[in-house]
Amino acid sequence: MSDTTPPGMQPHPGFSEEERDAVYRAIFTRRDVRSEFLPDPVPDEVLARVLTAAHHAPSVGFMQPWDFLVIRSPAVKARVQALYRQANEEAAQLFEGEKQATYRNLKLEGIVEAPVNLCITCDRRRHGPVVVGRTHIETMDIFSSVCAVQNLWLAARAEGLGVGWVSIFHQDALRDTLGIPRDILPIAYLCMGYVSQFHARPELEKAGWLSRLPLEELLHFDGWGGAAGEADGALLGALGKVGVNPEDDRRSTPGRR
């Protein structure tokens, strides 16, 4: 068979069934980790793979607006944790009664316990004021940086690493603590490391804070609020056949490479 692949393109080899299933397994067993971190160091080659995966996220206009701050210093972690504790106390006051009591019992960070902390940022001025694809939706660069977070999170899960996203900060205080320039936006502060286990279900779901919404209730057809037509019945039927039961996954305990 002759090679008809255009110059600059690669042939599409597809994924084997096992490779496809591995992608979905990483998605369905990804967790926001707070309290299961082990002290084991993250090897540089593993961290390099995870960061490279993040750097290959899609970005508007290919502007790649992200930077990655790698934090290992216990002193820096302690300063960041102090910022979290102040903001977390403020957050607790926003809830009332039983909800506040439940909130106070939640562990929402693993800043000091995690061997590696990462701060992913967004440089909104990178490559100039006019960016392909950001001309009408100005926040597309922020969304791009979030894609980098998701790439990193899934790659970390495939490596047996847990990741926790800490968002209870005053952004300006976090900027000052990490020396981030004022025109750079902190997007995500992540705790990362090997863990003793991955929870079968998200911790907030297990704690009774909220439950996962049924996907069927979130679908609209041909417009907001549009009901499923005759042609959509097969899709709705297929949703019920998608198996997502991490509790049956006996391989969820992270291994070592």
GROMACS .gro file of C-alpha atoms in nm:
model
  257
    1MET     CA    1   0.000   0.000   0.000
    2SER     CA    2   0.142   0.337  -0.096
    3ASP     CA    3   0.192   0.605   0.165
    4THR     CA    4  -0.067   0.877   0.100
    5THR     CA    5  -0.002   1.070   0.422
    6PRO     CA    6   0.034   1.442   0.336
    7PRO     CA    7   0.366   1.609   0.422
    8GLY     CA    8   0.381   1.725   0.781
    9MET     CA    9   0.110   1.480   0.889
   10GLN     CA   10   0.133   1.147   1.066
   11PRO     CA   11  -0.064   0.833   0.985
   12HIS     CA   12  -0.346   0.763   1.229
   13PRO     CA   13  -0.267   0.431   1.400
   14GLY     CA   14  -0.567   0.437   1.631
   15PHE     CA   15  -0.574   0.294   1.983
   16SER     CA   16  -0.601  -0.066   2.085
   17GLU     CA   17  -0.895  -0.158   2.306
   18GLU     CA   18  -0.659  -0.181   2.604
   19GLU     CA   19  -0.512   0.163   2.535
   20ARG     CA   20  -0.858   0.313   2.498
   21ASP     CA   21  -0.974   0.157   2.823
   22ALA     CA   22  -0.665   0.290   3.001
   23VAL     CA   23  -0.756   0.646   2.901
   24TYR     CA   24  -1.108   0.608   3.038
   25ARG     CA   25  -0.979   0.440   3.352
   26ALA     CA   26  -0.755   0.739   3.423
   27ILE     CA   27  -1.054   0.970   3.378
   28PHE     CA   28  -1.296   0.771   3.593
   29THR     CA   29  -1.050   0.703   3.876
   30ARG     CA   30  -0.895   1.050   3.895
   31ARG     CA   31  -0.950   1.197   4.241
   32ASP     CA   32  -0.888   1.524   4.422
   33VAL     CA   33  -0.642   1.395   4.684
   34ARG     CA   34  -0.603   1.565   5.021
   35SER     CA   35  -0.502   1.322   5.294
   36GLU     CA   36  -0.340   1.011   5.147
   37PHE     CA   37  -0.001   1.148   5.043
   38LEU     CA   38   0.308   0.939   5.111
   39PRO     CA   39   0.650   1.093   5.185
   40ASP     CA   40   0.809   0.908   4.890
   41PRO     CA   41   0.980   1.154   4.654
   42VAL     CA   42   0.852   1.191   4.299
   43PRO     CA   43   1.134   1.089   4.060
   44ASP     CA   44   1.244   1.365   3.826
   45GLU     CA   45   1.174   1.153   3.519
   46VAL     CA   46   0.814   1.103   3.633
   47LEU     CA   47   0.767   1.472   3.711
   48ALA     CA   48   0.916   1.556   3.371
   49ARG     CA   49   0.662   1.333   3.194
   50VAL     CA   50   0.371   1.486   3.383
   51LEU     CA   51   0.484   1.842   3.317
   52THR     CA   52   0.540   1.762   2.950
   53ALA     CA   53   0.185   1.627   2.930
   54ALA     CA   54   0.058   1.954   3.079
   55HIS     CA   55   0.262   2.155   2.828
   56HIS     CA   56   0.094   1.964   2.543
   57ALA     CA   57  -0.254   2.081   2.639
   58PRO     CA   58  -0.461   2.263   2.376
   59SER     CA   59  -0.438   2.641   2.391
   60VAL     CA   60  -0.618   2.921   2.214
   61GLY     CA   61  -0.411   3.055   1.924
   62PHE     CA   62  -0.137   2.812   2.034
   63MET     CA   63  -0.036   3.086   2.279
   64GLN     CA   64   0.062   2.839   2.556
   65PRO     CA   65  -0.011   3.093   2.829
   66TRP     CA   66   0.098   2.872   3.119
   67ASP     CA   67   0.402   2.869   3.345
   68PHE     CA   68   0.475   2.601   3.606
   69LEU     CA   69   0.614   2.682   3.951
   70VAL     CA   70   0.760   2.366   4.109
   71ILE     CA   71   0.762   2.396   4.488
   72ARG     CA   72   0.953   2.154   4.711
   73SER     CA   73   1.074   2.384   4.988
   74PRO     CA   74   0.909   2.306   5.326
   75ALA     CA   75   0.937   2.673   5.420
   76VAL     CA   76   0.749   2.787   5.109
   77LYS     CA   77   0.484   2.517   5.160
   78ALA     CA   78   0.434   2.634   5.520
   79ARG     CA   79   0.380   2.993   5.406
   80VAL     CA   80   0.129   2.881   5.144
   81GLN     CA   81  -0.052   2.663   5.400
   82ALA     CA   82  -0.085   2.966   5.629
   83LEU     CA   83  -0.258   3.153   5.345
   84TYR     CA   84  -0.494   2.859   5.300
   85ARG     CA   85  -0.580   2.842   5.671
   86GLN     CA   86  -0.672   3.209   5.683
   87ALA     CA   87  -0.891   3.184   5.372
   88ASN     CA   88  -1.043   2.854   5.487
   89GLU     CA   89  -1.160   3.009   5.814
   90GLU     CA   90  -1.323   3.287   5.614
   91ALA     CA   91  -1.488   3.028   5.390
   92ALA     CA   92  -1.625   2.833   5.687
   93GLN     CA   93  -1.813   3.142   5.804
   94LEU     CA   94  -2.010   3.142   5.477
   95PHE     CA   95  -2.187   2.819   5.572
   96GLU     CA   96  -2.440   2.778   5.850
   97GLY     CA   97  -2.540   2.513   6.100
   98GLU     CA   98  -2.481   2.151   6.006
   99LYS     CA   99  -2.329   2.253   5.673
  100GLN     CA  100  -2.061   2.455   5.852
  101ALA     CA  101  -1.986   2.165   6.086
  102THR     CA  102  -1.948   1.932   5.789
  103TYR     CA  103  -1.725   2.185   5.614
  104ARG     CA  104  -1.495   2.217   5.913
  105ASN     CA  105  -1.450   1.839   5.919
  106LEU     CA  106  -1.339   1.828   5.556
  107LYS     CA  107  -0.968   1.813   5.480
  108LEU     CA  108  -0.931   2.032   5.174
  109GLU     CA  109  -0.554   2.045   5.125
  110GLY     CA  110  -0.235   1.844   5.150
  111ILE     CA  111   0.010   2.127   5.099
  112VAL     CA  112   0.273   2.025   5.353
  113GLU     CA  113   0.225   1.648   5.321
  114ALA     CA  114   0.262   1.635   4.941
  115PRO     CA  115   0.625   1.600   4.824
  116VAL     CA  116   0.565   1.837   4.533
  117ASN     CA  117   0.346   2.143   4.500
  118LEU     CA  118   0.281   2.306   4.164
  119CYS     CA  119   0.134   2.642   4.078
  120ILE     CA  120   0.009   2.675   3.721
  121THR     CA  121  -0.036   3.029   3.598
  122CYS     CA  122  -0.169   3.218   3.296
  123ASP     CA  123   0.024   3.494   3.119
  124ARG     CA  124  -0.260   3.681   2.950
  125ARG     CA  125  -0.017   3.906   2.755
  126ARG     CA  126   0.186   3.629   2.596
  127HIS     CA  127   0.228   3.682   2.219
  128GLY     CA  128   0.057   4.023   2.226
  129PRO     CA  129  -0.293   4.163   2.273
  130VAL     CA  130  -0.452   4.000   1.965
  131VAL     CA  131  -0.463   3.621   1.976
  132VAL     CA  132  -0.630   3.391   1.726
  133GLY     CA  133  -0.947   3.258   1.886
  134ARG     CA  134  -0.946   3.506   2.176
  135THR     CA  135  -1.074   3.801   1.977
  136HIS     CA  136  -1.430   3.763   2.107
  137ILE     CA  137  -1.408   3.541   2.416
  138GLU     CA  138  -1.134   3.704   2.621
  139THR     CA  139  -1.114   3.427   2.881
  140MET     CA  140  -1.008   3.157   2.635
  141ASP     CA  141  -0.648   3.187   2.757
  142ILE     CA  142  -0.764   3.110   3.112
  143PHE     CA  143  -0.959   2.810   2.985
  144SER     CA  144  -0.643   2.697   2.804
  145SER     CA  145  -0.444   2.698   3.128
  146VAL     CA  146  -0.716   2.488   3.289
  147CYS     CA  147  -0.671   2.236   3.007
  148ALA     CA  148  -0.306   2.214   3.112
  149VAL     CA  149  -0.422   2.135   3.466
  150GLN     CA  150  -0.645   1.853   3.339
  151ASN     CA  151  -0.369   1.709   3.120
  152LEU     CA  152  -0.135   1.707   3.418
  153TRP     CA  153  -0.399   1.551   3.645
  154LEU     CA  154  -0.472   1.261   3.411
  155ALA     CA  155  -0.105   1.198   3.338
  156ALA     CA  156  -0.035   1.198   3.711
  157ARG     CA  157  -0.313   0.944   3.768
  158ALA     CA  158  -0.160   0.718   3.502
  159GLU     CA  159   0.173   0.748   3.687
  160GLY     CA  160   0.013   0.645   4.017
  161LEU     CA  161   0.037   1.000   4.154
  162GLY     CA  162  -0.239   1.175   4.345
  163VAL     CA  163  -0.317   1.542   4.282
  164GLY     CA  164  -0.516   1.784   4.493
  165TRP     CA  165  -0.630   2.126   4.368
  166VAL     CA  166  -0.632   2.388   4.645
  167SER     CA  167  -0.844   2.688   4.551
  168ILE     CA  168  -0.909   2.847   4.891
  169PHE     CA  169  -0.667   3.138   4.869
  170HIS     CA  170  -0.668   3.510   4.815
  171GLN     CA  171  -0.499   3.528   4.475
  172ASP     CA  172  -0.306   3.845   4.553
  173ALA     CA  173  -0.167   3.690   4.872
  174LEU     CA  174  -0.061   3.380   4.679
  175ARG     CA  175   0.106   3.602   4.418
  176ASP     CA  176   0.301   3.785   4.685
  177THR     CA  177   0.410   3.468   4.863
  178LEU     CA  178   0.536   3.304   4.544
  179GLY     CA  179   0.675   3.622   4.386
  180ILE     CA  180   0.440   3.599   4.088
  181PRO     CA  181   0.427   3.922   3.883
  182ARG     CA  182   0.105   4.119   3.913
  183ASP     CA  183   0.014   4.068   3.547
  184ILE     CA  184   0.036   3.687   3.580
  185LEU     CA  185  -0.278   3.507   3.696
  186PRO     CA  186  -0.246   3.209   3.934
  187ILE     CA  187  -0.480   2.943   3.796
  188ALA     CA  188  -0.424   2.631   4.007
  189TYR     CA  189  -0.227   2.542   4.318
  190LEU     CA  190  -0.175   2.165   4.312
  191CYS     CA  191  -0.044   1.917   4.569
  192MET     CA  192   0.111   1.607   4.411
  193GLY     CA  193   0.271   1.284   4.523
  194TYR     CA  194   0.233   0.910   4.560
  195VAL     CA  195  -0.061   0.811   4.778
  196SER     CA  196  -0.161   0.519   4.996
  197GLN     CA  197  -0.487   0.477   4.805
  198PHE     CA  198  -0.731   0.641   4.568
  199HIS     CA  199  -1.086   0.674   4.694
  200ALA     CA  200  -1.341   0.478   4.491
  201ARG     CA  201  -1.566   0.784   4.486
  202PRO     CA  202  -1.489   1.156   4.525
  203GLU     CA  203  -1.445   1.245   4.892
  204LEU     CA  204  -1.712   1.516   4.887
  205GLU     CA  205  -1.957   1.264   4.747
  206LYS     CA  206  -1.862   1.010   5.016
  207ALA     CA  207  -1.905   1.279   5.283
  208GLY     CA  208  -2.258   1.349   5.163
  209TRP     CA  209  -2.176   1.703   5.053
  210LEU     CA  210  -2.312   1.654   4.700
  211SER     CA  211  -2.386   1.366   4.464
  212ARG     CA  212  -2.295   1.325   4.098
  213LEU     CA  213  -2.573   1.459   3.877
  214PRO     CA  214  -2.729   1.217   3.627
  215LEU     CA  215  -2.587   1.292   3.282
  216GLU     CA  216  -2.930   1.240   3.126
  217GLU     CA  217  -3.057   1.545   3.314
  218LEU     CA  218  -2.779   1.762   3.173
  219LEU     CA  219  -2.835   1.689   2.803
  220HIS     CA  220  -3.013   1.929   2.569
  221PHE     CA  221  -3.087   1.870   2.202
  222ASP     CA  222  -3.076   2.130   1.923
  223GLY     CA  223  -3.106   2.415   2.173
  224TRP     CA  224  -3.121   2.483   2.547
  225GLY     CA  225  -3.400   2.282   2.703
  226GLY     CA  226  -3.457   2.083   2.383
  227ALA     CA  227  -3.608   1.743   2.449
  228ALA     CA  228  -3.470   1.423   2.301
  229GLY     CA  229  -3.619   1.334   1.969
  230GLU     CA  230  -3.666   0.996   1.809
  231ALA     CA  231  -3.314   1.004   1.670
  232ASP     CA  232  -3.169   1.061   2.017
  233GLY     CA  233  -3.312   0.749   2.176
  234ALA     CA  234  -3.011   0.538   2.087
  235LEU     CA  235  -2.778   0.784   2.258
  236LEU     CA  236  -2.984   0.783   2.576
  237GLY     CA  237  -2.992   0.406   2.570
  238ALA     CA  238  -2.616   0.390   2.522
  239LEU     CA  239  -2.558   0.607   2.831
  240GLY     CA  240  -2.701   0.333   3.048
  241LYS     CA  241  -2.450   0.086   2.908
  242VAL     CA  242  -2.138   0.288   2.988
  243GLY     CA  243  -1.973   0.114   3.280
  244VAL     CA  244  -1.822   0.352   3.536
  245ASN     CA  245  -1.767   0.169   3.863
  246PRO     CA  246  -1.424   0.247   4.009
  247GLU     CA  247  -1.519   0.048   4.321
  248ASP     CA  248  -1.472  -0.266   4.109
  249ASP     CA  249  -1.125  -0.156   4.002
  250ARG     CA  250  -0.887  -0.370   4.207
  251ARG     CA  251  -0.590  -0.206   4.034
  252SER     CA  252  -0.652   0.142   4.175
  253THR     CA  253  -0.372   0.120   4.433
  254PRO     CA  254  -0.076   0.306   4.278
  255GLY     CA  255   0.225   0.103   4.181
  256ARG     CA  256   0.585   0.200   4.126
  257ARG     CA  257   0.773   0.211   3.800
   0.00000   0.00000   0.00000
